[in-house]
Short mmCIF file of C-alpha atoms and ligand atoms in Angstrom, two decimals:
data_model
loop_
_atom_site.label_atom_id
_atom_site.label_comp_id
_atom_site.label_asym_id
_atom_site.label_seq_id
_atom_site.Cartn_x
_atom_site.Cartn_y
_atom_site.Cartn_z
CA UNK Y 1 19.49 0.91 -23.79
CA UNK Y 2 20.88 -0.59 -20.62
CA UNK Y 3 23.37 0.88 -17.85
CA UNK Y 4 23.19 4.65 -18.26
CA UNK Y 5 25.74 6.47 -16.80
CA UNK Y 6 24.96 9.87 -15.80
CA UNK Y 7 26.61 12.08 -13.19
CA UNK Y 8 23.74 11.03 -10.28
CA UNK Y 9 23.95 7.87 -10.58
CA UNK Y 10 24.85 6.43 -6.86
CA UNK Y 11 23.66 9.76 -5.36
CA UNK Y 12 22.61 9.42 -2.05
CA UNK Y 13 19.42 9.99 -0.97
CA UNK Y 14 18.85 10.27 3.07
CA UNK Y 15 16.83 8.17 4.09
CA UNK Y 16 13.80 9.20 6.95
CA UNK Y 17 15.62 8.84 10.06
CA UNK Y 18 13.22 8.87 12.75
CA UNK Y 19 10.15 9.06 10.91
CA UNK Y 20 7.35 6.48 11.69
CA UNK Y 21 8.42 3.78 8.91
CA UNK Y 22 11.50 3.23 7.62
CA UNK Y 23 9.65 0.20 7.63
CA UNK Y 24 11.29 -0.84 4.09
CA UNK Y 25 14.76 -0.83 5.50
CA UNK Y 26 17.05 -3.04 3.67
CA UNK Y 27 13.85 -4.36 1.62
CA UNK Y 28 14.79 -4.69 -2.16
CA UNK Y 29 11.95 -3.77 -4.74
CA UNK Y 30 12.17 -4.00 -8.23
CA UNK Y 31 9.67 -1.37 -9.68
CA UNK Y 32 8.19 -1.80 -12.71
CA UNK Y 33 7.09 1.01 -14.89
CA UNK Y 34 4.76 0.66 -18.26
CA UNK Y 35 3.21 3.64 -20.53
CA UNK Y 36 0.84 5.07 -18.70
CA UNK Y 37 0.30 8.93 -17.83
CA UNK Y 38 0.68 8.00 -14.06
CA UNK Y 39 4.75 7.23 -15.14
CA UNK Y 40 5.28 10.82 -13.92
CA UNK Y 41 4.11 9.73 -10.48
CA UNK Y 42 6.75 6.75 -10.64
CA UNK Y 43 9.64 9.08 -10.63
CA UNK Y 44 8.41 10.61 -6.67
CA UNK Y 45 7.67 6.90 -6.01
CA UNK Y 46 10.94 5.60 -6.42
CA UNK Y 47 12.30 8.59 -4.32
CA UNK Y 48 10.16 8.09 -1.33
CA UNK Y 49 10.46 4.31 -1.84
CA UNK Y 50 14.29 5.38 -0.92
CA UNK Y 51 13.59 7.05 1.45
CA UNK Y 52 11.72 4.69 3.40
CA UNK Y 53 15.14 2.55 2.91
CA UNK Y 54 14.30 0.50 0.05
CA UNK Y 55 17.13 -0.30 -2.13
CA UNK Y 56 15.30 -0.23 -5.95
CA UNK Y 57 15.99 -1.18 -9.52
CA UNK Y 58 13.52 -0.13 -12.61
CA UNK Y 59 12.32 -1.93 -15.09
CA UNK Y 60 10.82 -0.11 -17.95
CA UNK Y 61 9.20 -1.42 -20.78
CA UNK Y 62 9.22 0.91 -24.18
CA UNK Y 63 6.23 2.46 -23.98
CA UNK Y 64 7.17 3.24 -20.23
CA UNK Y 65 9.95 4.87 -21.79
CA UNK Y 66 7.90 7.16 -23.89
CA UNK Y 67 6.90 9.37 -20.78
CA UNK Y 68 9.52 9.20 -18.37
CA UNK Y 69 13.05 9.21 -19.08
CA UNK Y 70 15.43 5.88 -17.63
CA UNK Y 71 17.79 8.31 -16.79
CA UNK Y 72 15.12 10.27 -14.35
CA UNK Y 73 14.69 7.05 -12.65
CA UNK Y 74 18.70 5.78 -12.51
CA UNK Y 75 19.26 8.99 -10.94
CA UNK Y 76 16.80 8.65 -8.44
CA UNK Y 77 16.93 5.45 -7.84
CA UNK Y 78 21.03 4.99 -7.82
CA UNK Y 79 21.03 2.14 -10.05
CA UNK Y 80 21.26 1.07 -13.43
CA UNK Y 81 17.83 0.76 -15.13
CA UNK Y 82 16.86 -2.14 -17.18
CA UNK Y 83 15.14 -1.71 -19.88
CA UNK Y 84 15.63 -4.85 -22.18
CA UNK Y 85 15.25 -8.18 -22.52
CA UNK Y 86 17.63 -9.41 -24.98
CA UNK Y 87 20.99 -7.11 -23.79
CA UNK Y 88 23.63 -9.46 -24.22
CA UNK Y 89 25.87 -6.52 -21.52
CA UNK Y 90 23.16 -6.36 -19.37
CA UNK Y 91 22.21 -10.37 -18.83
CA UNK Y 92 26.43 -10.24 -17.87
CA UNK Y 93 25.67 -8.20 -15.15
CA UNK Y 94 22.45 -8.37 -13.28
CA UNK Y 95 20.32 -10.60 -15.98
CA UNK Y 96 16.55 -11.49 -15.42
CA UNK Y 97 16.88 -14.26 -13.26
CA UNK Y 98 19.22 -12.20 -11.27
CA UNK Y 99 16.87 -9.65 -10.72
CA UNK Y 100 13.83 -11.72 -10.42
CA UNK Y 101 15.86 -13.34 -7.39
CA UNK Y 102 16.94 -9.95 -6.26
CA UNK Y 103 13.45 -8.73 -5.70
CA UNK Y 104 11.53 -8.74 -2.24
CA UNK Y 105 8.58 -7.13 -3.44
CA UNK Y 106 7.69 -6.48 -7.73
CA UNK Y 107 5.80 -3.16 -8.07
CA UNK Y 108 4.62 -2.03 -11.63
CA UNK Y 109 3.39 1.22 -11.10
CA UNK Y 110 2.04 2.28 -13.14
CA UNK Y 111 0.61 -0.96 -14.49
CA UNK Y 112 -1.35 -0.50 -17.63
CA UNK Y 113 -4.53 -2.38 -19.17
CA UNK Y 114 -2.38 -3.98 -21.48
CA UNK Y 115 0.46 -5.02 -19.22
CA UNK Y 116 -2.52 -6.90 -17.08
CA UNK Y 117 -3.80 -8.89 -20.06
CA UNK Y 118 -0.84 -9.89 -21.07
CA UNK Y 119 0.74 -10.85 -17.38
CA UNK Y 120 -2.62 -13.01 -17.27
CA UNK Y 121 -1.96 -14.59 -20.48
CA UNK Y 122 1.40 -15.78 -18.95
CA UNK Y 123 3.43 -14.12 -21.70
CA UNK Y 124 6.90 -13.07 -21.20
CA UNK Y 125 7.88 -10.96 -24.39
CA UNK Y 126 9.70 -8.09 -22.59
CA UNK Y 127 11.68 -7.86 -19.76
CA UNK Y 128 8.96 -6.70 -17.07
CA UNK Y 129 6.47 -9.85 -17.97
CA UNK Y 130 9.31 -12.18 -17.68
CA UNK Y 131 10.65 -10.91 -14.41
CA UNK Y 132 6.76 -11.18 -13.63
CA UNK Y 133 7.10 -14.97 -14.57
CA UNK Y 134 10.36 -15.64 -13.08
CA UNK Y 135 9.74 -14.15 -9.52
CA UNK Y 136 8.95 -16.22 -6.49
CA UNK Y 137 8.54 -12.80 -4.61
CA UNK Y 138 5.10 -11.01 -4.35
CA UNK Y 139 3.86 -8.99 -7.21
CA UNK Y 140 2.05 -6.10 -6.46
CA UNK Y 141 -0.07 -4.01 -9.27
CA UNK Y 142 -1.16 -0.15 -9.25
CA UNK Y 143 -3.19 0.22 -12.19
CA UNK Y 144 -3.42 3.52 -13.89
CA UNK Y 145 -6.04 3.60 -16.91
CA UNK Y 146 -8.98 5.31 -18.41
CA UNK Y 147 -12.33 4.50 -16.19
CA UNK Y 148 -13.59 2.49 -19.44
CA UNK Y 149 -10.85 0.89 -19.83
CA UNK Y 150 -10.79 -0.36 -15.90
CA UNK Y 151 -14.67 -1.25 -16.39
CA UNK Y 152 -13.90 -3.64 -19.15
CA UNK Y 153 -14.78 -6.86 -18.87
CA UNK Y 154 -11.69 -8.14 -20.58
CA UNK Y 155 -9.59 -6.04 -18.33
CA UNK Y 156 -12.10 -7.07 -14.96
CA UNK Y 157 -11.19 -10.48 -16.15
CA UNK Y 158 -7.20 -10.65 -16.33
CA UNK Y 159 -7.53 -9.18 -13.14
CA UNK Y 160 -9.61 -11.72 -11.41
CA UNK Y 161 -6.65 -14.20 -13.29
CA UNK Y 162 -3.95 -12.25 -11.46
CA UNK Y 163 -5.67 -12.29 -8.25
CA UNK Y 164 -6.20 -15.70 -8.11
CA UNK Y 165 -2.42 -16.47 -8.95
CA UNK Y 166 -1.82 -14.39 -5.34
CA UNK Y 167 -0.85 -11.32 -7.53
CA UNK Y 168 -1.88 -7.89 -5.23
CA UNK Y 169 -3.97 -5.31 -6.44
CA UNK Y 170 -3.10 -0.94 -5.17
CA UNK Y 171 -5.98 0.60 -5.92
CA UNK Y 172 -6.95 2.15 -8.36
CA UNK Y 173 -8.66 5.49 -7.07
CA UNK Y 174 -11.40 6.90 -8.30
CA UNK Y 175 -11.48 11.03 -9.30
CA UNK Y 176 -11.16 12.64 -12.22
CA UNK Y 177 -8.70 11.53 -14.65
CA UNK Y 178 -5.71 13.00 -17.44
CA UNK Y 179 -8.46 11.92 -20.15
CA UNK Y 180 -11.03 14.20 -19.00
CA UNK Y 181 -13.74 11.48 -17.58
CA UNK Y 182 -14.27 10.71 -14.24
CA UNK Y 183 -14.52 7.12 -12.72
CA UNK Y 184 -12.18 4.55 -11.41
CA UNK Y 185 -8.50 4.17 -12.86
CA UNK Y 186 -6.30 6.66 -11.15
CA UNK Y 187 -2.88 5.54 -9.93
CA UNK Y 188 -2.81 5.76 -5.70
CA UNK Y 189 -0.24 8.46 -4.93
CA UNK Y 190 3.34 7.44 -3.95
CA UNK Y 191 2.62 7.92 -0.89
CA UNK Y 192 -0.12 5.26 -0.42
CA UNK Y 193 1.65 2.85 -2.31
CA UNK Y 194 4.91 3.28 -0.40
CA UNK Y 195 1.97 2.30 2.55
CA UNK Y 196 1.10 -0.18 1.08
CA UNK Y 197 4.52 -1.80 0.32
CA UNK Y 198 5.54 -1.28 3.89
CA UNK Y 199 2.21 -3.39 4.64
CA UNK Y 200 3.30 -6.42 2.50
CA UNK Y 201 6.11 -6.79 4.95
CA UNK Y 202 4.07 -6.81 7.93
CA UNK Y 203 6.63 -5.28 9.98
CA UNK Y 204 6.26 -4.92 13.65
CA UNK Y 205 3.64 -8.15 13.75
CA UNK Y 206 5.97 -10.72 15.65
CA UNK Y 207 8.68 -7.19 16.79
CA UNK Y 208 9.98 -8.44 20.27
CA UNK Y 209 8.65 -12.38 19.94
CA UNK Y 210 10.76 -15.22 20.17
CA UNK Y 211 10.00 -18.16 17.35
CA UNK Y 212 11.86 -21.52 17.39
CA UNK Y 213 11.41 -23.61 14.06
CA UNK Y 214 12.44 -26.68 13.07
CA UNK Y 215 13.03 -27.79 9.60
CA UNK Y 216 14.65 -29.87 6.90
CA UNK Y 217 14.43 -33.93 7.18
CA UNK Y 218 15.94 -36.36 10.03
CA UNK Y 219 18.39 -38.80 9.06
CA UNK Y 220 18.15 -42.42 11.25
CA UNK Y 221 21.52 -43.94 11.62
CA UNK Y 222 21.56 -47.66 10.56
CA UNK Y 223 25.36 -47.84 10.17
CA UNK Y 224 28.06 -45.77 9.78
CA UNK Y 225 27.59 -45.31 6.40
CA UNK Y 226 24.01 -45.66 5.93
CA UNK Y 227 20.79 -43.64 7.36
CA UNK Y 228 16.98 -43.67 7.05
CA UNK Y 229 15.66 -40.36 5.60
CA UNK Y 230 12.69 -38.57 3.66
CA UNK Y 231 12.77 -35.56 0.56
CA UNK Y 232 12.48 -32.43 3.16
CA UNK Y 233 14.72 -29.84 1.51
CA UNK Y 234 13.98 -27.56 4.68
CA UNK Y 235 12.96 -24.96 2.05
CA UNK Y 236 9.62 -24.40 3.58
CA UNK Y 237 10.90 -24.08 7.11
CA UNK Y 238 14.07 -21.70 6.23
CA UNK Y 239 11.38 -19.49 4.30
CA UNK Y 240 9.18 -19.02 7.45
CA UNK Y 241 12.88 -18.19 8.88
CA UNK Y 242 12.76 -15.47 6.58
CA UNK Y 243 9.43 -13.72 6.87
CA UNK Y 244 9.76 -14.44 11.28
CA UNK Y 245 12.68 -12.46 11.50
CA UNK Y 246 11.44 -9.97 8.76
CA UNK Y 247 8.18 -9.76 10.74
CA UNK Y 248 10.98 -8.47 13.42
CA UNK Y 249 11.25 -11.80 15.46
CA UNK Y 250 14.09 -13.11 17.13
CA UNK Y 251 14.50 -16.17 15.53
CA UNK Y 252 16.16 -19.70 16.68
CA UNK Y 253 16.14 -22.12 13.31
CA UNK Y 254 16.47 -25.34 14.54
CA UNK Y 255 17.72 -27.55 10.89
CA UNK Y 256 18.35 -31.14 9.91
CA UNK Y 257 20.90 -31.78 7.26
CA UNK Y 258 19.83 -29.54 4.27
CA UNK Y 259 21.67 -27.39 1.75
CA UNK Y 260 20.58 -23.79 2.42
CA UNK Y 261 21.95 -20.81 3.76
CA UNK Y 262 20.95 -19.71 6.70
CA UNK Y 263 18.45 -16.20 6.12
CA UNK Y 264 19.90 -13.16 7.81
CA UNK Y 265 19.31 -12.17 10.95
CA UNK Y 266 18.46 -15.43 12.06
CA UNK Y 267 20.27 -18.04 14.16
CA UNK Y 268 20.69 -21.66 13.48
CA UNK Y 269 21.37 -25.20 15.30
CA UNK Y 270 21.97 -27.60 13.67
CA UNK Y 271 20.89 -31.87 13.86
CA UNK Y 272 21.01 -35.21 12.03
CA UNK Y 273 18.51 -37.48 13.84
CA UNK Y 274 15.17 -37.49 15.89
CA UNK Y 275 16.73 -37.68 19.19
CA UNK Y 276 19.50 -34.34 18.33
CA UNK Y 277 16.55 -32.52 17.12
CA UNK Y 278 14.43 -33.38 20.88
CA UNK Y 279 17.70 -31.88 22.75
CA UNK Y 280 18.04 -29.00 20.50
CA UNK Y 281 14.26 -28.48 21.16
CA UNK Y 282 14.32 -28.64 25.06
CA UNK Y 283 17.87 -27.16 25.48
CA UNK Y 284 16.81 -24.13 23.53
CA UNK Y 285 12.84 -24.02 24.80
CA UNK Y 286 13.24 -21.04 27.40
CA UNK Y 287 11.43 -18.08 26.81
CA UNK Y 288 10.21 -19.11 23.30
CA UNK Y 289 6.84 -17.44 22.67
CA UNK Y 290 6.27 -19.51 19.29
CA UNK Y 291 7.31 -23.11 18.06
CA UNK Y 292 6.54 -24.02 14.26
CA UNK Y 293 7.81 -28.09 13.36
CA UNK Y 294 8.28 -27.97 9.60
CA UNK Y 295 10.57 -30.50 9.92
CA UNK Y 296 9.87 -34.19 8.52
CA UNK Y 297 11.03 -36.08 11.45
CA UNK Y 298 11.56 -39.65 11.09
CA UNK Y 299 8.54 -41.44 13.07
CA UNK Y 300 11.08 -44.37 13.35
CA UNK Y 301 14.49 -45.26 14.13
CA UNK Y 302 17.10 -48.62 13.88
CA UNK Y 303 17.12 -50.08 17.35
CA UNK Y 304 20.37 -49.66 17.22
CA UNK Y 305 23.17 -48.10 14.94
CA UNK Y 306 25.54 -50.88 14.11
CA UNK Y 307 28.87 -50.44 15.26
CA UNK Y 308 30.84 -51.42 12.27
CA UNK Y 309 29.05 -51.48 7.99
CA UNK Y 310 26.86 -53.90 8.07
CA UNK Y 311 28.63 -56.74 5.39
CA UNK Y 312 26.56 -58.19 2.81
CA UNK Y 313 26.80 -62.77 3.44
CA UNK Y 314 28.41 -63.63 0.11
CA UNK Y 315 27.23 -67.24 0.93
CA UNK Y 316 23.26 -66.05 0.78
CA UNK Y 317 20.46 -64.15 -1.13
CA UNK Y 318 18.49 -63.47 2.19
CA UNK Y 319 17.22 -59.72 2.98
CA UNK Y 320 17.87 -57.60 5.61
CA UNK Y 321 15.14 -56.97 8.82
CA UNK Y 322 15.99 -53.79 10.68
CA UNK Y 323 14.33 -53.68 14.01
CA UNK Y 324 12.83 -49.88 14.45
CA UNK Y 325 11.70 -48.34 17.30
CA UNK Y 326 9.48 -45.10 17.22
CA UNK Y 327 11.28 -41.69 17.91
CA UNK Y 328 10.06 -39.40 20.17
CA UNK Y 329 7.14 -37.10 18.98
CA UNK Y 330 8.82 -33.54 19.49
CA UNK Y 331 6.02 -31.36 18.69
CA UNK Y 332 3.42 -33.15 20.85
CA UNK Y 333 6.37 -33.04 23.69
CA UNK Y 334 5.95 -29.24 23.03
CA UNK Y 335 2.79 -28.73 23.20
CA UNK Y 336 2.67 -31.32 26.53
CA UNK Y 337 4.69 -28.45 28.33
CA UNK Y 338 3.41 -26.69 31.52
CA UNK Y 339 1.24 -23.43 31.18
CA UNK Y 340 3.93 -20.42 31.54
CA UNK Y 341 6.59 -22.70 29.13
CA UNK Y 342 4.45 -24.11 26.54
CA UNK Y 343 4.84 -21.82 23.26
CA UNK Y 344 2.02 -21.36 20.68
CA UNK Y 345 2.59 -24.75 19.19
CA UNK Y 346 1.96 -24.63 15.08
CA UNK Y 347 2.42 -28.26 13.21
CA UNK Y 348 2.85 -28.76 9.54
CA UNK Y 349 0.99 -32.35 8.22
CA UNK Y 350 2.36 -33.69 5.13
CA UNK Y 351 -0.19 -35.86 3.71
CA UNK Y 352 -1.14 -37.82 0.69
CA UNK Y 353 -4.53 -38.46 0.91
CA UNK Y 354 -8.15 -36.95 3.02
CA UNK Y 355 -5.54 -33.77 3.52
CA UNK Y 356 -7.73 -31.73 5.99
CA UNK Y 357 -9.09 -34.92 7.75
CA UNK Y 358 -5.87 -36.32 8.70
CA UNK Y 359 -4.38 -33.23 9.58
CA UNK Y 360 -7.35 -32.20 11.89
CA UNK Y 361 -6.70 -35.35 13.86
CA UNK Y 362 -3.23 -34.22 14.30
CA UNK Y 363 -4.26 -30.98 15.39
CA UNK Y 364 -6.21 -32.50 18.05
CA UNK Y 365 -3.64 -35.24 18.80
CA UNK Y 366 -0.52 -33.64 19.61
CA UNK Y 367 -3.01 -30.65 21.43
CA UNK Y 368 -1.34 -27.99 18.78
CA UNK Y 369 -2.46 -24.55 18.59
CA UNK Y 370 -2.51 -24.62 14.12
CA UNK Y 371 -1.56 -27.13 11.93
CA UNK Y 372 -0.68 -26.51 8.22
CA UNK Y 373 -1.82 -29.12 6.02
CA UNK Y 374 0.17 -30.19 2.59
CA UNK Y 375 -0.54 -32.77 0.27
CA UNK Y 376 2.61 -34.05 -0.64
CA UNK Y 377 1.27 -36.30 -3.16
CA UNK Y 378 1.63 -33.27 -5.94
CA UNK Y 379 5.56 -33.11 -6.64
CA UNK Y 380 4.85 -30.07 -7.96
CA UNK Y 381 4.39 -28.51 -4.22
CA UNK Y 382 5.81 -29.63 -0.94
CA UNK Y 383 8.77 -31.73 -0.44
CA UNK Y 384 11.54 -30.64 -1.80
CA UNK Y 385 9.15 -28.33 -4.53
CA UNK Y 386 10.12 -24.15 -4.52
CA UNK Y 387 6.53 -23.70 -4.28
CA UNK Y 388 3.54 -24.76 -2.10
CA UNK Y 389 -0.22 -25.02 -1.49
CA UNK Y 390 -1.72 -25.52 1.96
CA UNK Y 391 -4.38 -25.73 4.26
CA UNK Y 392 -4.16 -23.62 7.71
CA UNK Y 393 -6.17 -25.32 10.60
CA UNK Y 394 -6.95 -23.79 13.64
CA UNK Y 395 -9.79 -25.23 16.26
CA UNK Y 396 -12.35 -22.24 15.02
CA UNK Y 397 -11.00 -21.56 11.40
CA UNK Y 398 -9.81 -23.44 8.60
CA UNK Y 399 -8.07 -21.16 5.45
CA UNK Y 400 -6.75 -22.69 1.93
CA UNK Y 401 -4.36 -20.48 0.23
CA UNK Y 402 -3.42 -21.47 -3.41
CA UNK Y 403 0.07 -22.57 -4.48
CA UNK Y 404 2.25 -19.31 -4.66
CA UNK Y 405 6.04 -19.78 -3.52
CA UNK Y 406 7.09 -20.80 -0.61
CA UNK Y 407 8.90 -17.28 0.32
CA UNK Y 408 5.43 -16.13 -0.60
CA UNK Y 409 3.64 -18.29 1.34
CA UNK Y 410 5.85 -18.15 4.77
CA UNK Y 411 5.09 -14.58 4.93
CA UNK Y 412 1.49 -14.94 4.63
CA UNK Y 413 1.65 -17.74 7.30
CA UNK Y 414 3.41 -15.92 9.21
CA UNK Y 415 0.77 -13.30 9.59
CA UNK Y 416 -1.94 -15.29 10.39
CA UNK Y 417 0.36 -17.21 13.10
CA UNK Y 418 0.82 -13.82 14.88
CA UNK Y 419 -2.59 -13.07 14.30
CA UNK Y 420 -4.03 -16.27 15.77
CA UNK Y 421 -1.18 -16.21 18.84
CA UNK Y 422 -2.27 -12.82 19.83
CA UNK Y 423 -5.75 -13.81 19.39
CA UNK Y 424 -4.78 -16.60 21.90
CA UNK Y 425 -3.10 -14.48 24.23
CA UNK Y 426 -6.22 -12.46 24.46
CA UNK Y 427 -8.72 -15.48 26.03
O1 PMT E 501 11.39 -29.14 3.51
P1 PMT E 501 10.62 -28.94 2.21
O2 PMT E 501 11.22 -29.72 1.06
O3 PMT E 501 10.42 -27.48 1.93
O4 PMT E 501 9.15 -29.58 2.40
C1 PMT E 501 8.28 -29.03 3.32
C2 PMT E 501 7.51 -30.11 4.09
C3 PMT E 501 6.61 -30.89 3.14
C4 PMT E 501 8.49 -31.07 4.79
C5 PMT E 501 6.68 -29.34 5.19
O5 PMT E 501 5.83 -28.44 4.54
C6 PMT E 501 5.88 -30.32 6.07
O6 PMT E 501 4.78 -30.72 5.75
N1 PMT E 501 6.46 -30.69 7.23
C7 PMT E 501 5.91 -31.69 8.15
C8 PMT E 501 6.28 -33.03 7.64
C9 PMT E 501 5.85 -34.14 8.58
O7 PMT E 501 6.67 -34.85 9.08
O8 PMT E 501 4.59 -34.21 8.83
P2 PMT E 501 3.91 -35.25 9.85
O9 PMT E 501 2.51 -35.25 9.49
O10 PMT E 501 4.61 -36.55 9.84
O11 PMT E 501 4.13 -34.60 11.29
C10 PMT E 501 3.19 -33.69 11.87
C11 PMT E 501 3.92 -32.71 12.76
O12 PMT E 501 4.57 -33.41 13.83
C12 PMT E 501 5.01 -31.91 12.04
O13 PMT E 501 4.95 -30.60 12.56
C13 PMT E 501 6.30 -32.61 12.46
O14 PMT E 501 7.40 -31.69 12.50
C14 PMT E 501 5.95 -33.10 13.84
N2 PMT E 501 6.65 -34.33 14.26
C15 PMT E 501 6.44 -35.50 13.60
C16 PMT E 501 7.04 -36.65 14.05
C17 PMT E 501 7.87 -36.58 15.19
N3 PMT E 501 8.47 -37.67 15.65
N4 PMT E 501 8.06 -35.43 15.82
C18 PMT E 501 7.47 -34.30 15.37
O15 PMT E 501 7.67 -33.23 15.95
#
């Protein structure tokens, strides 16, 4: 069953207005339900989720069904609840993808012992464990089980699998349990996890800051008709975009030529070549209390752009030499800036070999604050890839965090940029 209709459906409920959080305004989660007890919980969960401003959509899977009704949950949560996979009606309206795109944040609460093992064994045979696969959006678990079933090893297992594919654990509590025993297993009440969602957006950590990034490739004029460019997509820098301005900064996207929409709530200039993306830089500087150059600038430019296309000699088989000059190094410009201008300068180093060594050097070069290092030898992260893997380099810390998507990613960066700026502020 798809699409219930039932006379609540759409009902309103009021938001928190003026309490503390609100802090999952316009923040879209996609809650997942299996069969577990704790599915009675789920229904006050997707309530107060509401009422911190989250717009949600349930997923159930059958045996989530068994103990709480989808048409509890469309009532309460306003919207249609999806329940299966292969709904020819439902895949025309909001299908899997859809709602694997739709998603800020996946919660399965409660998440069952067998839901685990079978999100670590990759599988995808209902809806829930395919949004699971589909998702570039953080996944968060609360597990609800029996304390044995918690404790065992197969169990302890998938969930050091999840973990290590950047999959985030609520809880479980420990108390006494709807079997009787007593140990760990119990579902967090909706009230922590709602805490804990809020936390996954880390709200308020860049609130009142002013970020300028650049991103997206260069392109080198050789002609009119011809340029000098590299595989930046910009995806990486319009993702950090993202998580600033959900992070509540103010923030200034500076972008080459790429072909993304701009994220809400932030602003955007945009460039073609080296030298636009130095007078965007300066002309926009004032006031900025963080810079972070995702862009692939090109190193090197024609001398000059030739006035007319340049004409092939029909008389001769001889190449073509192209006299290139360097470009001006924007980030190290940056980062050269006098005390009371100079922003908290973060680099990005795409390399293909020695990763970390090279992009120490930079680091130290261009006097940055953090560099992020990414091997762009694996096609299967960086340039132009939805996901990535990277290194974070400060002079006193060095972090890898495992390929996870790049929406994923940008908001975890994004933290430990704020982190490390206000540790800076503090010396
Ligand atoms: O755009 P995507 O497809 O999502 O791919 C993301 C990415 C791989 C482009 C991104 O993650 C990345 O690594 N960006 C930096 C690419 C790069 O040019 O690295 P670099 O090592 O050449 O430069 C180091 C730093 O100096 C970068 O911050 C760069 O923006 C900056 N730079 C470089 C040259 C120059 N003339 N001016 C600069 O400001």
């Amino acid at each position: 069953m798809n699409c219930l209709h039932s006379p609540y459906y759409n009902r309103p409920i009021q938001p928190e207005v003026g309490h503390r959080m609100l802090r999952l305004r316009n923040k879209r989660i996609l809650l997942g339900i299996t069969g577990g007890i704790a599915a009675y919980k789920s229904a006050e969960l997707t309530r107060e989720l509401r009422r911190q401003g989250a717009e949600v959509h349930v997923v159930m899977t059958r045996a989530g069904q068994e103990f709480i009704t989808p048409l509890t949950l469309q009532a309460l949560s306003g919207n249609p609840v999806h329940t299966d996979l292969l709904d020819p009606e439902a895949e025309a309206g909001m299908g899997h993808i859809e709602l694997a795109r739709w998603a800020d944040l996946v919660l399965v609460a409660p998440a069952t012992a067998d839901f685990m093992s079978r999100m670590a064994a990759g599988l995808g045979n209902d809806l829930l464990t395919t949004l699971c696969l589909a998702t570039h959006s953080p996944i968060a678990l609360a597990p609800a089980m029996n304390q044995g079933m918690w404790q065992d090893p197969a169990t302890q297992k998938s969930i050091e699998t999840l973990k290590s594919r950047g999959v985030t654990l609520f809880g479980p509590a420990e108390g006494s349990q709807a079997c009787g025993e007593v140990g760990p297993g119990r579902m967090l009440e909706p009230v922590e996890l709602v805490e804990h969602c809020a936390g996954m957006f880390q709200f308020e950590c860049l609130t009142g800051k002013r970020v300028m990034i650049t991103a997206g490739p260069t392109r080198e004029a050789i002609d009119p008709v011809r340029y000098i460019t590299n595989h930046s997509s910009g995806k990486m820098g319009f993702a950090l975009a993202e998580a600033a301005a959900e992070a509540g900064a103010e923030v200034l996207l500076v972008a080459g030529p790429v072909n993304l929409e701009t994220p809400e709530r932030v602003k955007r200039v945009n460039i073609v070549s080296a030298e636009d993306l130095y007078k965007a830089v300066h002309d926009n500087m004032d006031d900025q209390d963080i810079f972070i150059g995702t862009a692939a600038v090109a190193d090197y430019r024609p001398a000059q752009c030739a006035p007319g296309k340049l004409k092939k000699d029909p008389n001769s088989d001889a190449g073509l030499t192209i006299e290139m000059v360097r470009n001006p190094d924007i980030i190290a410009s940056v980062a050269k800036l006098p005390e009371g201008k100079r922003p908290f300068t973060v680099g990005f180093a795409a390399e293909t070999s020695d990763v970390v060594g090279y992009a120490k050097g930079k680091l130290q070069r261009k006097s940055l604050n953090m560099i992020i290092a990414n091997d762009v030898s694996d096609s299967s992260i960086g340039f132009n890839s939805d996901n990535n893997a990277v290194t974070v380099i400060a002079p006193d810390y060095e972090e890898a965090i495992p390929t996870g998507s790049k929406r994923t990613l940008a908001r975890q960066l994004v933290k430990m940029i704020s982190q490390q700026f206000e540790q800076t502020r503090k010396q």
